[in-house]
Amino acid sequence: MTDQLAARTAVPSCHSDAGGRSAAPGAPVVALAGSPNVGKSTLFNALTGARRQMGNWPGTSVEVGRGSWALGDARVPEVALIDLPGAYSLDPASPDEELTRDLLIGAPPDERPDLVIVTVDAAHLARSLYLVAQVREHALRVVVALTMADIAARRGIHVDAHALGAHLGAPAVDVDPRHRSGRASLGEVVAETLHQPVPVPRPLPEMDLGADMGADLDALDADLALADSRFAWVDEAVRAASRTEATGRSTWSDRIDAVVTSRLWGPLVFLGAMWLVFQVTTTVAAPLQDALDTLFTGPVSEGARRLLGLVGLGGTPVEGFVVNGLIAGVGMLLTFAPLMALMFLLLALLEDSGYLARAAVVTDRLMRSIGLPGRAFLPLVVGFGCNVPAISATRTLPNARHRIMTALLVPLTSCSARLTVYVLMATTFFPRQAGTVVFLMYVLSIALVILLGLALRATLWRRVGDEPLILDLPPYQRPHLRLMADQTWVRLRTFLQTAGGIIVATVTIVWLLQATPAGPGHGSFGDVPAEDSAYAATAMAVAPVFEPAGFGEWRTSSALVVGFVAKEAVISSWAQTFAVSEPSSSDQPGRLGELVRADFERSSGGHGAVAAVAFMVFLLAYTPCVATVATQRREIGLRWTLFGIAVQLAMAWTLAVLVFQVGRVFW
Amino acid sequence: MPSLEDRVPLGSAPLRAPARVVEVVAAAAPRRRLAELGLRPGAVVQARSRTSGGGRVVAVDGSRIALDRATVSGLIVELADAELADVELTDVEGSAR
């Protein structure tokens, strides 16, 4: 029976971020359930020794984690532990809760887990016990793990685990997963309970289908009545097992809330926080990125060349492949590492401290107009620095539809890599209004985010954004350094693993095309002029597509193809195909600018400036880079990623053609 | 027994005044979520602060729940008689601003 459950849970757990060893076949299956934010994932990690990400934010466990838990009991040496997504109840309000419900009670009884541990927050006893009430209505062995006793005690709430267990009809154990205590006693109780027969389900109250209501009592009313009876049962358990000394939580927390969510200060504090995030992800990360880039293009490439030269492979295609394919690809991936690490650290800090929930309150109304909850603001702001960490930041959205929608909008936020191209184009074509032109590109970027958001809302997700804001504000806490470091490392590792393949593969393919002659007599592999390579042939084949937009020249279309790999490479691609050295400073377009200008004038039939604008619009709207695509694939899946690319290309082309065709009439 | 006039939406109740929820006017799904968070008839609640969207941070059962304007006006509460004077005061202040 357990194998069937294991097989069912194997599908949603395909992301290997749990990192735990799986249990031996035939080991009892224990499911870990609980409301979001009660320390469930922390407990999972403490029990299995795995490093599953966790945070002070509802909905961190969006996938099912699995691991093996050694109970140290002679009869039950180990169990397979499944970390279910957080759920307040078994009435699914989100895909996460639906999964929890399916795995617990959706399956036939012989495929259900052998035991369910429900984590219960001692500081919010009444709220956490609703799930216990529902689980107890089914034939399942239940053990209650009582967490957050320290936070509860600080608020004057004391819970008697023994009395609570007696009332619930399921043993309750005090655990403190953050300090890894209570593991042994939880293990003993679980081993013991596994040897008990499955308890009799808690009887449901008899619905009063009296003569006066009878037929009128529809399913909804019955549901509400049932919920009321569960709440009554919960209230009784709370009264029986807990005692409260003082009322409410500390007032300093309320004072902070009164400021950071207030009408006047809330947005200011929020903008300040976003400014800091933006600064860190751009100005602080940039030198680190540059340093890594210099390291890979300089010493590492040089060392590899020398090494290959020693073994007699210098100047061969092997050298080209290793230096311009592999090292360039891995180098590009690694230049993102410090940026991503900083971003993940900031996310952990914002989540863990409790501020992210407050920020969501402040931006809720603004974001709701495009069908997104307030917390979607953060990824969009980060996107203006770099889209890659921005898409990773969408994981703070508990709702899957919101995550997908935000991840589809992020590529339209104009990242700093695109800025370098805007500056070259603007200073070349509009030397006097360059600043204004660049500024307008950012305005257009925001407009496109809003427009695509509205379009998606009107077509794919009509019901998104109508949900009211009901947000539990987690208590402020000092971030745990170890937890933050753990979380940052897990996320960074997963990013490098999943994005690495795509980035290295794409860079290698582009290099292969550049190294391959387009036909006989065009040179040999690895030694071919730019315009005779298979790459140029591909670009020439693509070029006519851009004719209606005024930039159907092969050098420009090849720059756009390279731009798909990374926008940083657009200018260097031009430099390469025009065979001039790259401008040392993008403020001085110099010779490259003149050549690009001449190219645009030719391809647009004398409307070079209009074509330049169309080109910038295309550059803004089409797929930012392979690293973004790789991250999207990880966060929202291949299908939505491909959909996103299709939308971006269609939108970019249409806008560019529109700009050129309309623009050349007037200019 | 408080009269019908004692019932006000939580959004109109003065900040920090303890109030008892008597009715929750909301669609089925949000009503369920509110109940899970402890916001259900009989619960003693307190509006702690105003939020930028016109909503409230509400204290219930030791936690703080942020609610938007529409949701907070669907929470009908009953104030103790002593607090009623405060309601009127708040209204006067509110219109003066």
CSV table of C-alpha atoms in Angstrom, one decimal, chain B residues 10-76:
chain,number,residue,atom,x,y,z
B,10,LEU,CA,-15.5,46.8,11.8
B,11,GLY,CA,-14.3,49.5,9.4
B,12,SER,CA,-16.4,52.1,11.2
B,13,ALA,CA,-15.4,50.9,14.7
B,14,PRO,CA,-12.9,53.0,16.5
B,15,LEU,CA,-9.3,51.7,16.6
B,16,ARG,CA,-8.3,49.5,19.5
B,17,ALA,CA,-11.9,49.2,20.8
B,18,PRO,CA,-12.7,45.6,21.6
B,19,ALA,CA,-15.7,44.4,19.7
B,20,ARG,CA,-17.5,41.1,19.2
B,21,VAL,CA,-18.2,39.8,15.7
B,22,VAL,CA,-21.9,39.2,15.2
B,23,GLU,CA,-22.1,38.6,11.4
B,24,VAL,CA,-19.7,38.0,8.6
B,25,VAL,CA,-20.9,39.3,5.2
B,26,ALA,CA,-18.6,37.8,2.5
B,27,ALA,CA,-18.6,35.2,-0.3
B,28,ALA,CA,-18.4,31.6,0.8
B,29,ALA,CA,-14.6,31.1,0.2
B,30,PRO,CA,-13.4,34.2,1.9
B,31,ARG,CA,-15.8,33.7,4.8
B,32,ARG,CA,-14.3,30.2,5.3
B,33,ARG,CA,-10.8,31.7,5.3
B,34,LEU,CA,-11.8,34.4,7.8
B,35,ALA,CA,-13.3,31.7,10.0
B,36,GLU,CA,-10.1,29.6,9.9
B,37,LEU,CA,-8.2,32.7,10.9
B,38,GLY,CA,-10.5,33.1,13.9
B,39,LEU,CA,-12.7,35.9,12.4
B,40,ARG,CA,-16.1,34.3,13.0
B,41,PRO,CA,-19.3,35.2,14.9
B,42,GLY,CA,-18.5,35.3,18.6
B,43,ALA,CA,-14.9,36.2,18.2
B,44,VAL,CA,-13.5,39.3,20.1
B,45,VAL,CA,-11.6,41.5,17.7
B,46,GLN,CA,-9.9,44.8,17.6
B,47,ALA,CA,-9.0,47.1,14.7
B,48,ARG,CA,-5.4,48.0,15.4
B,49,SER,CA,-4.4,50.3,12.6
B,50,ARG,CA,-5.5,51.6,9.2
B,51,THR,CA,-3.7,50.3,6.1
B,52,SER,CA,-2.8,52.3,3.0
B,53,GLY,CA,-5.6,50.7,1.0
B,54,GLY,CA,-8.3,51.8,3.4
B,55,GLY,CA,-8.3,48.5,5.2
B,56,ARG,CA,-7.5,47.5,8.7
B,57,VAL,CA,-5.0,45.4,10.6
B,58,VAL,CA,-7.3,43.4,12.9
B,59,ALA,CA,-6.2,41.7,16.1
B,60,VAL,CA,-7.9,38.4,16.8
B,61,ASP,CA,-6.8,35.5,19.0
B,62,GLY,CA,-3.2,36.8,19.4
B,63,SER,CA,-2.6,37.3,15.6
B,64,ARG,CA,-2.8,40.2,13.3
B,65,ILE,CA,-4.8,39.9,10.1
B,66,ALA,CA,-4.6,42.5,7.3
B,67,LEU,CA,-8.0,43.0,5.6
B,68,ASP,CA,-8.9,45.2,2.7
B,69,ARG,CA,-11.6,47.8,2.9
B,70,ALA,CA,-14.4,45.6,1.4
B,71,THR,CA,-13.7,42.7,3.7
B,72,VAL,CA,-13.4,44.8,6.8
B,73,SER,CA,-16.7,46.4,6.1
B,74,GLY,CA,-18.3,43.0,5.9
B,75,LEU,CA,-17.3,42.2,9.4
B,76,ILE,CA,-20.3,43.3,11.5
